Coordinates of C-alpha atoms and ligand atoms in Angstrom, one line a residue:
X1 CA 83.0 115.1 101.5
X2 CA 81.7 116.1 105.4
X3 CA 79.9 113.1 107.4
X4 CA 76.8 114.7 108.5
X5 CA 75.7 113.9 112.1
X6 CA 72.7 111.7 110.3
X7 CA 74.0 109.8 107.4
X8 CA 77.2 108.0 108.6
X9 CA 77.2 104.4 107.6
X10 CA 80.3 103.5 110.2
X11 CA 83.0 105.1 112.2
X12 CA 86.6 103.7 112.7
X13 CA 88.1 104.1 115.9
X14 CA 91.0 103.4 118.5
X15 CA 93.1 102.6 115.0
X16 CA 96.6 103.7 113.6
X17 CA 96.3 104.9 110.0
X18 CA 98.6 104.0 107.1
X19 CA 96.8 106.2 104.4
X20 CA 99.3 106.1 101.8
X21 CA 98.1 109.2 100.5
X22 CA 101.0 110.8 100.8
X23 CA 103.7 111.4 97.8
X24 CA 106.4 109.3 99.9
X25 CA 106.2 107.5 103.4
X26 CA 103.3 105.7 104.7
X27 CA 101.1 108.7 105.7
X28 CA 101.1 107.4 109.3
X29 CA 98.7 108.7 111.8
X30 CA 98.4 107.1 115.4
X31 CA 95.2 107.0 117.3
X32 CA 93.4 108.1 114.1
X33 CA 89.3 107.7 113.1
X34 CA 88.1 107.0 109.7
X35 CA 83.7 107.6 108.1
X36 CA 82.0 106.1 105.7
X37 CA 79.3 107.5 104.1
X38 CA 77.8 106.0 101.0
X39 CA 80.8 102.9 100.9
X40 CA 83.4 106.1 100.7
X41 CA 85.9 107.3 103.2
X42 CA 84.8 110.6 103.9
X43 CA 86.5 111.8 106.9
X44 CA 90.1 110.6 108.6
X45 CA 92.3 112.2 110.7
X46 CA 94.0 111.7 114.4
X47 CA 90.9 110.7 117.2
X48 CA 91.2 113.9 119.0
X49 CA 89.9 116.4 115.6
X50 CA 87.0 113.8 114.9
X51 CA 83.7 116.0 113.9
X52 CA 81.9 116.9 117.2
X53 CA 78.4 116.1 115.8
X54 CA 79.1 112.4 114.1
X55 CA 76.8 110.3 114.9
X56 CA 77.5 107.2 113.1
X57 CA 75.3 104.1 112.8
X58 CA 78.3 101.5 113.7
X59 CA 81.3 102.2 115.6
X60 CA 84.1 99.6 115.1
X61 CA 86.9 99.5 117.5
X62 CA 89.9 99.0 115.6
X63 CA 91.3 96.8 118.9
X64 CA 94.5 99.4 118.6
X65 CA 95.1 97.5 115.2
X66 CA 96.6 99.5 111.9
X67 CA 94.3 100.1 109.3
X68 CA 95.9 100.3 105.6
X69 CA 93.6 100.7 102.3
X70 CA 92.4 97.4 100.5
X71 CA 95.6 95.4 99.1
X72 CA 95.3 95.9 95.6
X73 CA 97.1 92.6 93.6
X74 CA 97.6 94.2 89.6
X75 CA 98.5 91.7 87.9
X76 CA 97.4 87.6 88.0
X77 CA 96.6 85.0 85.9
X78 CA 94.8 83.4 88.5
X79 CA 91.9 82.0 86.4
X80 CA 93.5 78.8 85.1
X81 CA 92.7 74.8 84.9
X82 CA 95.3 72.3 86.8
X83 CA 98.8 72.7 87.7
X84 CA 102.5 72.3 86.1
X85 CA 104.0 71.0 89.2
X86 CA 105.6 68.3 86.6
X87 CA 107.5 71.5 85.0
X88 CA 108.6 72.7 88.1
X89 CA 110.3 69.0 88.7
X90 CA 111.3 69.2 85.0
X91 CA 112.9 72.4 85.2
X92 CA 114.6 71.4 88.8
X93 CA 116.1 68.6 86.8
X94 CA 117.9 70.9 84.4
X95 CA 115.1 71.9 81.9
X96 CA 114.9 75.4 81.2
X97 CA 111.5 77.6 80.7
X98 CA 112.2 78.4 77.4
X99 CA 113.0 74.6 76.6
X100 CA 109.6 73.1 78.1
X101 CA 107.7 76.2 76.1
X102 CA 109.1 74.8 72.8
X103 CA 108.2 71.4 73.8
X104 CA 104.6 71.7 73.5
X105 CA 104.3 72.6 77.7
X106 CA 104.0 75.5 79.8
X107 CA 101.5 77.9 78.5
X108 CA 100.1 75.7 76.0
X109 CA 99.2 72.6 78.6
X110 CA 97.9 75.1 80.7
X111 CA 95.5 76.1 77.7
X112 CA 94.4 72.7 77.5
X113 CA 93.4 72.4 80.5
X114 CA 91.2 75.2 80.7
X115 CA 90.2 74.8 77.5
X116 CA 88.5 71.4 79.0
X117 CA 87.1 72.4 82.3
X118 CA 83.5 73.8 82.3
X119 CA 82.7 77.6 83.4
X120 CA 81.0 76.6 86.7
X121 CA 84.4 74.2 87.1
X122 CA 87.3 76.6 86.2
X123 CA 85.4 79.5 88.7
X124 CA 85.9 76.7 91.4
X125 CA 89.5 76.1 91.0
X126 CA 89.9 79.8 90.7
X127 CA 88.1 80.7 93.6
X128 CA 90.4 78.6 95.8
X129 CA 93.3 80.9 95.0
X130 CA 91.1 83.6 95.1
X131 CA 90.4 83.3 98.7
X132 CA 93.5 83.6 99.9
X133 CA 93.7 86.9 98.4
X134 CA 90.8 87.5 100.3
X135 CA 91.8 86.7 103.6
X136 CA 95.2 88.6 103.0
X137 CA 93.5 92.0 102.8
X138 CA 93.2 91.9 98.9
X139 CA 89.9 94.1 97.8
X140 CA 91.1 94.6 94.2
X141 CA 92.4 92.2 91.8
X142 CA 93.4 92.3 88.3
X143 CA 92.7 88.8 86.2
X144 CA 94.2 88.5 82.7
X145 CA 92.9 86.0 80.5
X146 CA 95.7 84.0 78.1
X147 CA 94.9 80.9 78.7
X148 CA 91.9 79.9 76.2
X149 CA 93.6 81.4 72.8
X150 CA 90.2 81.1 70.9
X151 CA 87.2 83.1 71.4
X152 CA 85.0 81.0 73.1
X153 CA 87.3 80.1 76.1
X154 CA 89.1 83.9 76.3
X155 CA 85.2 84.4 77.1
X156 CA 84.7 82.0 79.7
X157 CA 87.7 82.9 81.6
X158 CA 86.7 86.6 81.4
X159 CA 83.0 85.9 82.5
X160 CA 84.6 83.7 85.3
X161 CA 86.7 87.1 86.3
X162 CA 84.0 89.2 86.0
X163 CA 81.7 86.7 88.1
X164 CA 84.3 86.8 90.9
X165 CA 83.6 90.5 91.4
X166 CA 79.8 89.2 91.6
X167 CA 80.1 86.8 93.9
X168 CA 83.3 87.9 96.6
X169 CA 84.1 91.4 98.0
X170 CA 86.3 92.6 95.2
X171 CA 86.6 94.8 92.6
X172 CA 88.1 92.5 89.1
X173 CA 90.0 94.8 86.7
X174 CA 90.2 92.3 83.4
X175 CA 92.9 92.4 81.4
X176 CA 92.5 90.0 77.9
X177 CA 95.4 88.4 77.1
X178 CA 95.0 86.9 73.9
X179 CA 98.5 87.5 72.6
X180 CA 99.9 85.8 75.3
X181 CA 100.6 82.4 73.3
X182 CA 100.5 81.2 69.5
X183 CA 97.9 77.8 70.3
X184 CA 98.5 74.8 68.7
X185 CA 96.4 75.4 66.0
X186 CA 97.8 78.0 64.3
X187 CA 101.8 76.8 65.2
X188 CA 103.9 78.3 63.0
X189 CA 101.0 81.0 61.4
X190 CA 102.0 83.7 64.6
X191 CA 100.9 86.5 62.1
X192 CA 97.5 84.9 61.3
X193 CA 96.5 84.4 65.2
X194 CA 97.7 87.8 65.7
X195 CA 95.2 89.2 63.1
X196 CA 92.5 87.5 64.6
X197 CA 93.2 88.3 68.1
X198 CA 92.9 91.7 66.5
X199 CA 90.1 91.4 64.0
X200 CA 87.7 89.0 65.7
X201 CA 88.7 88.3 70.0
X202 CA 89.0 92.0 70.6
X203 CA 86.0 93.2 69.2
X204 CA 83.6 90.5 70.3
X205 CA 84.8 90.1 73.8
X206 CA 84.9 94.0 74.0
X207 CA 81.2 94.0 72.7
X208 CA 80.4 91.2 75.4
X209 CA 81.6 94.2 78.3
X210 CA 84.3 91.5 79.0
X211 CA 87.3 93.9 78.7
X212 CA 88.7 96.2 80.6
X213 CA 92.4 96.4 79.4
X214 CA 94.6 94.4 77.0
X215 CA 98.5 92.9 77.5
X216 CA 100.7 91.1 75.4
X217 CA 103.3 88.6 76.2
X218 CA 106.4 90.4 73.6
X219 CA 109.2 88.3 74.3
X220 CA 111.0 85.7 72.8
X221 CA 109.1 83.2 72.9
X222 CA 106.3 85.4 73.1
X223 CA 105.0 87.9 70.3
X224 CA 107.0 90.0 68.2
X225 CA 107.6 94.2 68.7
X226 CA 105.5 93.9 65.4
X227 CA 103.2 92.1 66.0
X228 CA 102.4 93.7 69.6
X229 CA 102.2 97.0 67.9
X230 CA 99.3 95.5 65.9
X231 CA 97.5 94.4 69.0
X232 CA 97.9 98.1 70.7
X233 CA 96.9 99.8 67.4
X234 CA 93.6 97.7 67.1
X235 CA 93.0 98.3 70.8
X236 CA 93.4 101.9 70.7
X237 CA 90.8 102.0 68.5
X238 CA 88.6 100.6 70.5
X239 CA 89.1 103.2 73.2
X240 CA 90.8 101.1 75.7
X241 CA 94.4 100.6 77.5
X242 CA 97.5 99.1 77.3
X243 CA 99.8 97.2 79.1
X244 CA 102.5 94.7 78.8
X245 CA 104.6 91.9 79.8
X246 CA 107.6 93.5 78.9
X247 CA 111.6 93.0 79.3
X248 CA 111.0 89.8 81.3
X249 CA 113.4 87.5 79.7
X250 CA 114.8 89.6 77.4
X251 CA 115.1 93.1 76.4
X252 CA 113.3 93.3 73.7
X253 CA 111.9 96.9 73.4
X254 CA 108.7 96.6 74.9
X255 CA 108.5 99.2 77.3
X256 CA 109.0 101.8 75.3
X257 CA 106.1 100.7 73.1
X258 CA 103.9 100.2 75.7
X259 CA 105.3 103.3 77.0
X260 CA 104.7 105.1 73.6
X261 CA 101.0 103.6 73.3
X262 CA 100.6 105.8 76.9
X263 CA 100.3 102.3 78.8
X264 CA 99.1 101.8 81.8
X265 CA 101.9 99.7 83.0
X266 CA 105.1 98.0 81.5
X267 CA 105.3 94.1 83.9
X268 CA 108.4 92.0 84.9
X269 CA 111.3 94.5 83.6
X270 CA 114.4 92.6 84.9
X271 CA 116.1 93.4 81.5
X272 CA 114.5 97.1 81.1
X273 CA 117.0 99.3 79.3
X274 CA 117.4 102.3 79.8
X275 CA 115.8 103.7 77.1
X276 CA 112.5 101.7 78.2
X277 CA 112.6 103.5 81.7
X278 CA 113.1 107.0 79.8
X279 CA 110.1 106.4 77.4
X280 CA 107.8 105.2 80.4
X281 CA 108.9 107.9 82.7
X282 CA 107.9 110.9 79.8
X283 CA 104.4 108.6 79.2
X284 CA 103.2 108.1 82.8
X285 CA 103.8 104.3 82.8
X286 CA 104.1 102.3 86.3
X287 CA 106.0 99.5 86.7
X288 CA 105.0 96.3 88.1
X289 CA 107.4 93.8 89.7
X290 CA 107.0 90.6 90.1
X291 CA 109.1 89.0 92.3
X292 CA 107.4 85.7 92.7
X293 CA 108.0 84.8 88.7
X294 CA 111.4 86.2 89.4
X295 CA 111.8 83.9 92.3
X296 CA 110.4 81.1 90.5
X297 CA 111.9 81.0 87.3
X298 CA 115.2 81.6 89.8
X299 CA 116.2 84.6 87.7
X300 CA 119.4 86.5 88.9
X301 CA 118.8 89.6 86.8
X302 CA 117.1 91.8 88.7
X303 CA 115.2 94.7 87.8
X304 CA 116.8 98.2 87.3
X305 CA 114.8 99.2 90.9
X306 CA 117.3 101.9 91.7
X307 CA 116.9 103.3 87.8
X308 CA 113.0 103.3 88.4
X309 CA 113.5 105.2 91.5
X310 CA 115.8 107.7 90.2
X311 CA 113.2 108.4 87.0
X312 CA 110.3 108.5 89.6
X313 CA 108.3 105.7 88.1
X314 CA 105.6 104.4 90.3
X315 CA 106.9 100.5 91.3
X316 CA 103.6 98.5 91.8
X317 CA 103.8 94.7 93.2
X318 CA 101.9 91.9 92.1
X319 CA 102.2 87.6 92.8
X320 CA 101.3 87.3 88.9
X321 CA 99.5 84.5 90.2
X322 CA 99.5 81.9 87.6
X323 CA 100.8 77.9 87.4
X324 CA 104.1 78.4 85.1
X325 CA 106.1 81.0 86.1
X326 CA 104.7 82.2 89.9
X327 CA 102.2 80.1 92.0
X328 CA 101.5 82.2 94.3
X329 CA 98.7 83.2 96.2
X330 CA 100.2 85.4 98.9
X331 CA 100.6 89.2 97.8
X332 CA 102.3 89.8 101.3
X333 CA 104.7 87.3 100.4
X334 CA 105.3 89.5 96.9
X335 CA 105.6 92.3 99.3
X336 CA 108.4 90.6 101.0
X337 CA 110.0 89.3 98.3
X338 CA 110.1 92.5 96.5
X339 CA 111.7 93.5 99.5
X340 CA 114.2 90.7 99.8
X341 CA 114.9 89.9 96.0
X342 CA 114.4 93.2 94.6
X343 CA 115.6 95.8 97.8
X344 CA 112.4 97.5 98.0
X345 CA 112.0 99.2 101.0
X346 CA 108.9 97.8 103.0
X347 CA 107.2 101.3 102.4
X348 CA 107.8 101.0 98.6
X349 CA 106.2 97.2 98.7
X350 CA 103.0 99.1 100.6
X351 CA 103.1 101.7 98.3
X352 CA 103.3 98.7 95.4
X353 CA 100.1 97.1 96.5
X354 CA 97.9 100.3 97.2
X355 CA 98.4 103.3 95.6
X356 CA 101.3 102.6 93.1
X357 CA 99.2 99.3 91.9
X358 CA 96.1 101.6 91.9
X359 CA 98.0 103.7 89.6
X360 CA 99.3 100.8 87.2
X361 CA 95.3 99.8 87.1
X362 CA 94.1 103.4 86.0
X363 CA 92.1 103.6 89.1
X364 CA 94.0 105.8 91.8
X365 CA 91.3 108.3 92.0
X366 CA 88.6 106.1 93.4
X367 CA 91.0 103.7 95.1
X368 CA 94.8 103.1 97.1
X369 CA 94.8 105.1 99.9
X370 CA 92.8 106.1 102.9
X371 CA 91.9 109.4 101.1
X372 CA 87.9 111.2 101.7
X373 CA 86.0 110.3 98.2
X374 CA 87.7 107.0 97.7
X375 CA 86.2 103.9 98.3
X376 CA 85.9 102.5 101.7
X377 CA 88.1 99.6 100.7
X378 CA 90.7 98.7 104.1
X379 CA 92.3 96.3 105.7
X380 CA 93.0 96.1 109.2
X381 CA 96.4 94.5 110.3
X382 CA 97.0 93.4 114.0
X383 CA 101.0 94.6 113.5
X384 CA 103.0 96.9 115.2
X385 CA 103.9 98.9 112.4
X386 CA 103.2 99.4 108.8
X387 CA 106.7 97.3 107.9
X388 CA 105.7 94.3 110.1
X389 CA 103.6 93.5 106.4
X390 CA 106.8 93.0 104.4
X391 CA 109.2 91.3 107.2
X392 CA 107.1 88.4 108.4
X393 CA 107.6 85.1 106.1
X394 CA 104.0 83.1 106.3
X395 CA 102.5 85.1 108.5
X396 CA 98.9 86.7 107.9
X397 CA 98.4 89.4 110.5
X398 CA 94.8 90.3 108.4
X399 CA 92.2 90.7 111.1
X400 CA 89.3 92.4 109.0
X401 CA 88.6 93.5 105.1
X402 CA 86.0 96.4 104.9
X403 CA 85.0 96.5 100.9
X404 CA 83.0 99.6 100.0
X405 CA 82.4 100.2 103.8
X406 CA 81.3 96.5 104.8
X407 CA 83.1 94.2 107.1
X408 CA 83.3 90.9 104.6
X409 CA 85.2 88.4 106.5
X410 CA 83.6 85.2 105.6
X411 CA 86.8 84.1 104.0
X412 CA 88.9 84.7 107.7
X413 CA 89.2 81.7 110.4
X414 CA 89.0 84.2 113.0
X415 CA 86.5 86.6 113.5
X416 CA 86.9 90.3 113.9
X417 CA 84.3 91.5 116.7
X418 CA 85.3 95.0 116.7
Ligands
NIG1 O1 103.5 86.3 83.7 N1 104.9 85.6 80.8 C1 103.9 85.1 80.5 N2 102.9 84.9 81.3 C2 103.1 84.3 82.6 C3 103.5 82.9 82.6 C4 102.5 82.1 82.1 C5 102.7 80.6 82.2 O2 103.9 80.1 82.2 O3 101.7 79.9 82.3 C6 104.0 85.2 83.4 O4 105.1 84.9 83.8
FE2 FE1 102.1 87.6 84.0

């Protein structure tokens, strides 16, 4: 796509370029200029090769900042009810994950909670977090939903995803989660909830437009290989994709089903085999790492990264913003910690939260990287270099989100006046 000299919404200039577009490294280019035309990127390059006859409407001056794409964060569960900082004491006092799970908490008090807040209620809690997605450069978010376990309340926490792409600057991937817990109702009937996640959820939320991919919590105390399978197979049908949490406290085959299903993306993987990163390497499926839930749960099994390198398998990075395992609202903090915790370099974390998370969201031809045709989504960093974004601890060096070409900072204590 060529700006014309009349129909150029904005130019970008005195700005350093991370465009990720590149197979490895940050695709850096110093003194560089970016167009939009139509909410797309649709020229970059260094200053000095800029189209003579561009006349665009705005010019921004990029202040000498870096300009990366959009953060993209692929996998939260950040529409919830409450907290469960008393399992966080719990389990500083000795209890164990697993332990509080079989006791009637973690997922399922979380479920109660949101099972009791209204819509208009559960999309202000949410939004809270939301925002400080926002103001970290974050212009695509995924939202799984997990946390109603009956029909009505998957609903309302997919229509409250789908109203936060209404109502902020953000594109919402949904992901419904329905096989993420057994409820209380059906304890001890696993295989009856399973067949009517299959039978009745998927099919009416997927009539309501409410879906746009389906996970599954296969684990211990999660779902069975089985009965994951079932959940893929009557989600095939419908035409849409799969992805997983998968290998995060135990291996227990799941990547290579989700793998075999042609999955999107296999999440967590601390105890992926190596059989799991074969089968997802030969299907195209990304990893995503999680290092907050890693961090959290104060796991000491990391994932095979090096493996994943070696096979070629796009790493994506994600908080998995939710209130048991990882609540966390910082995706440069991920970035770091995937750095720290899982030896990442700081390009790889980049890559993670643009165009490798793009790729675990089925979207990396319209978005992750400054590339002409994709969607103006950018965030501009007042950092030296594209590493500063992994190293700092705390910091938020965000000075401006652009989504689909606009400037959309009402979420930012500082103003951008470029
Ligand atoms: O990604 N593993 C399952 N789901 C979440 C935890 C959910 C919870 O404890 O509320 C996770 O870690
Ligand atoms: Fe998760």
């Amino acid at each position: 796509m060529k700006p014309s000299a009349d129909h150029c919404e904005a130019l970008w200039l005195n700005v350093n370029l991370a465009t990720l577009s590149a197979q490895s490294g940050y695709g850096e280019i110093l003194d560089g200029a970016l167009a939009i035309t139509d909410g797309k990127i649709s020229w970059l390059g260094p200053r000095v090769d800029l189209p003579k006859n561009l006349n665009a409407k705005i010019t921004h001056d990029g202040q000498g900042h870096w300009l990366t794409p959009g953060l993209i964060d692929c996998h939260t569960h950040i529409v919830y009810a409450g907290n469960r900082s008393n399992e966080f004491e719990a389990r500083l006092g000795g209890a164990s994950y697993e332990d509080i799970a079989h006791a009637g908490g973690g997922i399922a008090a979380t479920v109660a909670a949101t099972r009791a807040c209204s819509e208009d209620e559960l999309f202000e809690q949410s939004t809270i977090r939301v925002k400080r997605l926002l103001s970290e450069g974050v212009t695509t978010l995924e939202i799984k939903s997990g946390y109603g376990l009956d029909i009505e309340s998957e609903a309302k926490i997919l229509r409250v995803a789908r109203r936060i792409g209404v109502q902020f600057p953000l594109d919402i991937q949904t992901t419904f989660l329905g096989a993420h817990a057994v409820p209380t109702e059906y304890r001890g009937r696993a295989d009856d909830y399973i067949a009517m996640v299959c039978d009745q959820m998927l099919p009416a939320l997927h009539a309501q437009g409410l879906i746009d991919a389906v996970d599954a919590f296969c684990e211990n105390i999660g779902f069975t290989l089985t009965q994951t399978e079932r959940v893929f197979s009557a989600t095939k049908a419908l035409g849409l994709p799969v992805k997983l949490h998968a290998e995060q406290l135990s291996d227990s085959s799941g990547a290579a089903l989700v793998a075999r299903y042609n999955g999107l993306s296999a999440d967590h993987l601390e105890y992926l085999s190596p059989a799991g990163i074969a089968a997802m390497a030969k299907h195209g499926t990304a990893a995503v790492l999680l290092p907050g839930a890693f961090y959290f749960l104060r796991e000491t099994k990391v994932p095979p990264v090096e493996a994943l390198r070696a096979a070629k398998i796009p790493m994506a990075v994600a908080t998995d913003c939710n209130p048991g395992t990882s609540p966390m609202t910082s995706i440069l903090l991920a970035m770091n910690m995937a750095c720290t915790l899982f030896r990442l370099t700081p390009c790889e974390a980049l890559q993670g939260t643009t165009i490798h998370a793009a790729r675990a969201l089925g979207i990396a031809d319209t978005h992750g990287s400054l590339t002409p045709g994709k969607s103006a989504d950018l965030a501009l960093w007042a950092i030296d270099r594209p590493s500063d974004l992994s190293y700092a601890i705390g910091a938020n060096p965000c000075m401006a989100v652009v989504k689909a070409g606009e400037i959309s900072n009402p979420y930012f204590d500082r103003k951008f006046a470029g």
